[in-house]
Coordinates of C-alpha atoms and ligand atoms in Angstrom, one line a residue:
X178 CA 0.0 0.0 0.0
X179 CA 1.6 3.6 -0.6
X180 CA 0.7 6.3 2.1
X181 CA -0.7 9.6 0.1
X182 CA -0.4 12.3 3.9
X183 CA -2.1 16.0 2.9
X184 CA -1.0 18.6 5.6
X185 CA -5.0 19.7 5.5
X186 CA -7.7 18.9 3.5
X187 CA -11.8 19.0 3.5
X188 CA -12.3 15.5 3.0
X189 CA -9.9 12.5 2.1
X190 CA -12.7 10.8 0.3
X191 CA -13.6 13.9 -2.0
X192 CA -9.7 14.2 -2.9
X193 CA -9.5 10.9 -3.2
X194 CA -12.8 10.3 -5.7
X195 CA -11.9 14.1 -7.6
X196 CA -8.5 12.5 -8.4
X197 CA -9.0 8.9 -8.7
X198 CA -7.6 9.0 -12.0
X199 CA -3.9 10.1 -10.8
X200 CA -4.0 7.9 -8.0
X201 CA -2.7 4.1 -7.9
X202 CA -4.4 1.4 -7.0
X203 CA -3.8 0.6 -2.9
X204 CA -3.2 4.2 -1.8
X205 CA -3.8 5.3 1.6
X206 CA -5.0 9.1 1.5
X207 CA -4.5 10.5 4.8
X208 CA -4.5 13.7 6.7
X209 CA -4.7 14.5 10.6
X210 CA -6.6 17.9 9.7
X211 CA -10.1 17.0 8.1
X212 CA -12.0 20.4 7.9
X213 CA -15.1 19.3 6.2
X214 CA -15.6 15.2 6.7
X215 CA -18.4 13.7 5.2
X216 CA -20.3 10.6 6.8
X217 CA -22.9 8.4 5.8
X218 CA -26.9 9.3 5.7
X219 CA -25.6 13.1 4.6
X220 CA -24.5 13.8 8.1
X221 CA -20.8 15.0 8.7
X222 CA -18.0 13.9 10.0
X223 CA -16.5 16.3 13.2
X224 CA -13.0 17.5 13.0
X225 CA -11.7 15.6 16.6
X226 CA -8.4 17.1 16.7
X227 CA -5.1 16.2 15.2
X228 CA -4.2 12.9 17.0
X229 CA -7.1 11.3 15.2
X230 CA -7.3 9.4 11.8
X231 CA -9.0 10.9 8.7
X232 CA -8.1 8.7 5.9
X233 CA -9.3 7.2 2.6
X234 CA -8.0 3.5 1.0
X235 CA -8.4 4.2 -3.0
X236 CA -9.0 0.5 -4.4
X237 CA -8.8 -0.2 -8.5
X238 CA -9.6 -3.9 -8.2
X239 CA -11.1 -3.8 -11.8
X240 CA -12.9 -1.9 -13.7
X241 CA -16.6 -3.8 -13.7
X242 CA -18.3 -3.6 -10.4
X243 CA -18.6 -6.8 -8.4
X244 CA -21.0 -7.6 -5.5
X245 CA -18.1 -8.7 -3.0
X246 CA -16.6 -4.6 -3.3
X247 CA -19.9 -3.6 -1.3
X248 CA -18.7 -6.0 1.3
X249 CA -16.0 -4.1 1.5
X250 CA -16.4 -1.9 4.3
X251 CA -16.9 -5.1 6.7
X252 CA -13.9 -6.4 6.0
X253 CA -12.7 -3.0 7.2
X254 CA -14.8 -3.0 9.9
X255 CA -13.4 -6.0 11.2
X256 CA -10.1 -5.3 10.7
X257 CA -10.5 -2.0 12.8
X258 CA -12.3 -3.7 15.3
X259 CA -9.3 -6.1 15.7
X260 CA -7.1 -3.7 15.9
X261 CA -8.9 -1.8 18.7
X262 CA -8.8 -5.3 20.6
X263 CA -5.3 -5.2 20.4
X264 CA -5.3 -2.6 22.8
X265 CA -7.5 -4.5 25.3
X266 CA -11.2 -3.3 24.4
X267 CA -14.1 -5.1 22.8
X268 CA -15.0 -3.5 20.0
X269 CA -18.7 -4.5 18.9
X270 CA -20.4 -4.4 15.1
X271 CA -23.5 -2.7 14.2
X272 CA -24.2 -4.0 11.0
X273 CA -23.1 -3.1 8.3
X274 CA -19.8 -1.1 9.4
X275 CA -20.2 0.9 12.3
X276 CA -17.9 0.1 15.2
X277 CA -18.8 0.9 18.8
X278 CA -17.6 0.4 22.5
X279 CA -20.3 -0.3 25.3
X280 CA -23.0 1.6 22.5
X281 CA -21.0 4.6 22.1
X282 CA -19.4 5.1 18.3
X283 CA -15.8 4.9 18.0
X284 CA -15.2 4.7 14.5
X285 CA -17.2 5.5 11.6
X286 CA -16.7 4.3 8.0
X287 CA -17.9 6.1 3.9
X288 CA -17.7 4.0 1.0
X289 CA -17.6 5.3 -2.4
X290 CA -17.3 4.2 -6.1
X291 CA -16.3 6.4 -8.8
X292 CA -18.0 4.8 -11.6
X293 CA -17.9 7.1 -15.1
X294 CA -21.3 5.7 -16.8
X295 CA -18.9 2.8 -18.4
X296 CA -16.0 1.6 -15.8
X297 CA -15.7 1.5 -12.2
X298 CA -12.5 3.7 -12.0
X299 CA -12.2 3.2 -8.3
X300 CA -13.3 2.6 -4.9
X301 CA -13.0 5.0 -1.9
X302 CA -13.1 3.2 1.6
X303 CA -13.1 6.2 4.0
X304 CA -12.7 5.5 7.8
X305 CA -12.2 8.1 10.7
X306 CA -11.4 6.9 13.9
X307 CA -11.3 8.6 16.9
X308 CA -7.8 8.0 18.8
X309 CA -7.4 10.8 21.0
X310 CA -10.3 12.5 22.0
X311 CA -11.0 14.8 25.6
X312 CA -14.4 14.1 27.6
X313 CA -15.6 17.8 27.4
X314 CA -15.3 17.5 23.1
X315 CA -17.1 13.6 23.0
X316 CA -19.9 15.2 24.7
X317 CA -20.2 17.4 21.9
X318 CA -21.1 14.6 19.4
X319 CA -24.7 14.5 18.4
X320 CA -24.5 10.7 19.2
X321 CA -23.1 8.4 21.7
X322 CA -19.3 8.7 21.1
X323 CA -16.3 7.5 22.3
X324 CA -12.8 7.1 21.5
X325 CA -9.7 4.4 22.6
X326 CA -8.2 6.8 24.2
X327 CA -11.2 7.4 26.8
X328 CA -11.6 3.6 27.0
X329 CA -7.9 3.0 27.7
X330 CA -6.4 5.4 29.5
X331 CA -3.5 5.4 27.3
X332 CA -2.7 8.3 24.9
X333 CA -2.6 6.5 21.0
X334 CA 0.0 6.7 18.8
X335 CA -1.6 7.5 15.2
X336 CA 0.7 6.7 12.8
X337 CA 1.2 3.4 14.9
X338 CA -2.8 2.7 14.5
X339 CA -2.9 3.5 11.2
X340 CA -0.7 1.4 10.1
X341 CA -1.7 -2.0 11.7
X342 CA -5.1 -1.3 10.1
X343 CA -3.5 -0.7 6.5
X344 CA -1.2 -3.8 7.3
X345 CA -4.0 -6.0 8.7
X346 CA -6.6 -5.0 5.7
X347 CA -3.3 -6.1 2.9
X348 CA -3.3 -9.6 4.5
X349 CA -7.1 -10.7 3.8
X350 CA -7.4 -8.2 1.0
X351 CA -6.7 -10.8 -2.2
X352 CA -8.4 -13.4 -0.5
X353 CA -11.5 -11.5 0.7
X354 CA -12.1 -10.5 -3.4
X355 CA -11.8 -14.0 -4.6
X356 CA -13.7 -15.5 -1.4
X357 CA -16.2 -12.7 -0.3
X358 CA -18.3 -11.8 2.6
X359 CA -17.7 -15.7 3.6
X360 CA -14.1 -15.3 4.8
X361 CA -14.5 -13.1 7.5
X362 CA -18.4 -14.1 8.6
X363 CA -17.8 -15.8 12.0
X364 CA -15.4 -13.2 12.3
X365 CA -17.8 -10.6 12.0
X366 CA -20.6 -12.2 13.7
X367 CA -18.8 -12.7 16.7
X368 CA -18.7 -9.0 17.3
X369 CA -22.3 -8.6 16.4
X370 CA -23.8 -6.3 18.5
X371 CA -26.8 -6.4 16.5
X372 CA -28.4 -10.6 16.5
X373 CA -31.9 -10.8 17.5
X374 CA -32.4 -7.4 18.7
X375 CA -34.7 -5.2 17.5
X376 CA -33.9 -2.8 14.6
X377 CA -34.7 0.1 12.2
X378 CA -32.5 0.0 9.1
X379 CA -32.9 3.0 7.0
X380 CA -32.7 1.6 3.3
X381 CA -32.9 4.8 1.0
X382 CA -35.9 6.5 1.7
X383 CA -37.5 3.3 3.6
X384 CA -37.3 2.1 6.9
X385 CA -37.7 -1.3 7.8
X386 CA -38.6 -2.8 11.2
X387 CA -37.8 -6.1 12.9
X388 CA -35.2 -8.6 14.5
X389 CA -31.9 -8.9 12.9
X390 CA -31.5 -12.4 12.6
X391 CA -28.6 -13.2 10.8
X392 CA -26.2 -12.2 8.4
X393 CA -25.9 -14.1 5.2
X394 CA -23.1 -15.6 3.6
X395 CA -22.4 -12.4 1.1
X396 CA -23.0 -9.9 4.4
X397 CA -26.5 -8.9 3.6
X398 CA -28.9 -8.5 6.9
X399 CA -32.0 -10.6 7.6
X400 CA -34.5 -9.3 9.0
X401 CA -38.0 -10.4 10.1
X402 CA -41.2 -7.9 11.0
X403 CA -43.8 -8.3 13.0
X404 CA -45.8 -9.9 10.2
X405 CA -43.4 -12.9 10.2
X406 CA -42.4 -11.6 6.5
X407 CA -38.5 -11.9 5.9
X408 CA -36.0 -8.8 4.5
X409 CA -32.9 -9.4 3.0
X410 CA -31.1 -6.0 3.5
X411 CA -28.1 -6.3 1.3
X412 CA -27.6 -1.9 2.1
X413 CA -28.8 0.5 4.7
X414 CA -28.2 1.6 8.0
X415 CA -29.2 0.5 11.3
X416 CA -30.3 3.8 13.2
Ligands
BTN198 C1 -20.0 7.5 9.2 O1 -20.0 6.8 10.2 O2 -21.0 8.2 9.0 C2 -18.9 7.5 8.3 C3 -17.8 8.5 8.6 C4 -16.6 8.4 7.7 C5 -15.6 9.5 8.0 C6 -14.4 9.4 7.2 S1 -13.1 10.5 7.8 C7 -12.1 10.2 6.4 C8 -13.1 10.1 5.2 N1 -13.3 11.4 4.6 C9 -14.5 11.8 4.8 O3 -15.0 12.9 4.4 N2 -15.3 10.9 5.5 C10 -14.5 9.7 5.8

């Protein structure tokens, strides 16, 4: 993977999709000074300081879009989470990629593709993670938030972090795209915060209602309602 660091930028993933074309394939775009981040369900993503990660993995797999490159941002998921229990906390998953500490968020992920009408010309896996954060600015968050440095005790070295997660996503990478969501399933499901609770998943403009029962083999969310009737959620958010 090559390490692309801006000094300051608005957003890693809007650099990273308005030049996809001049940069490689496996390139880390990175910055400690993220003035404008941008997360998932149009909300935004706070500047926490500089001893936090803002950063951006550009991925040119090929230039068709497969199913398994949705899947994606749970293999990253996963791969932050066990990087997080590396330093003694248990991390859990809400489905599909958000990661979070005793219900409070610690790590937030935005996927992109850059498709131009014909090819894919990239993918943008975004992730911020928040490494070093004080009390009085978590309480500021909109939602439940925490950061490893909170649940530690332990200041966090960023460049340190950043780079087990780059390291740790190379080694299943190749695999994960031939194999899929499959690979890392009981993986994932082990940190499920999620099973057989009940849920709303925003999908687009609908909302959906039930108990998460599963995840399926290519990462997609079951869910059943109250009429017994059966979802398969293969995007969305749990809210
Ligand atoms: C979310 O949980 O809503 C996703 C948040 C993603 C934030 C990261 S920070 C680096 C990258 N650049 C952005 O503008 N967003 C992502």
């Amino acid at each position: 993977m090559d390490f692309l660091y801006l000094e300051e930028i608005d957003s890693t993933n809007k650099y990273a999709k308005e030049r996809v074309n001049d940069i490689k394939d496996m390139t880390v775009v990175y910055t400690f000074n993220q003035t404008a981040g941008r997360g998932r369900l149009q909300r935004k993503w706070s500047y926490m300081g500089e001893d936090n990660i803002y950063a951006s993995i550009v991925l040119k797999p090929s230039n068709v879009y497969k199913e398994v490159y949705s899947n994606l941002t749970q293999l990253l998921c996963l791969v932050l989470a066990e990087t997080f229990e590396e330093y003694g906390i248990e991390p859990q998953i809400k489905w599909p990629n958000d990661i979070r500490v005793n219900g409070k968020k610690i790590s937030g992920i935005l996927a992109e593709g850059i498709n131009n009408g014909k090819y894919l010309e990239g993918l943008v896996l975004g992730f911020g993670v928040n490494l070093n954060v004080s009390k009085e600015l978590i309480e500021k968050i909109d939602q439940p938030a925490t950061s490893l440095n909170i649940e530690t005790g332990m200041y966090i070295d960023k460049e340190y972090f950043l780079k087990k997660v780059i390291d740790k996503f190379c080694l299943y990478y190749n695999k994960f795209i031939e194999e899929g969501f499959l690979l890392i399933r009981d993986d994932y499901l082990r940190r499920a915060e999620f099973l057989n609770k009940e849920v709303a998943v925003k999908v687009f403009d609908k909302t959906y209602s039930g108990i998460a029962e599963d995840v399926t083999p290519n990462g997609a969310l079951k869910l059943r309602d109250k009429n017994n009737q059966e979802h398969i959620l293969l995007i969305g958010d749990i809210l």
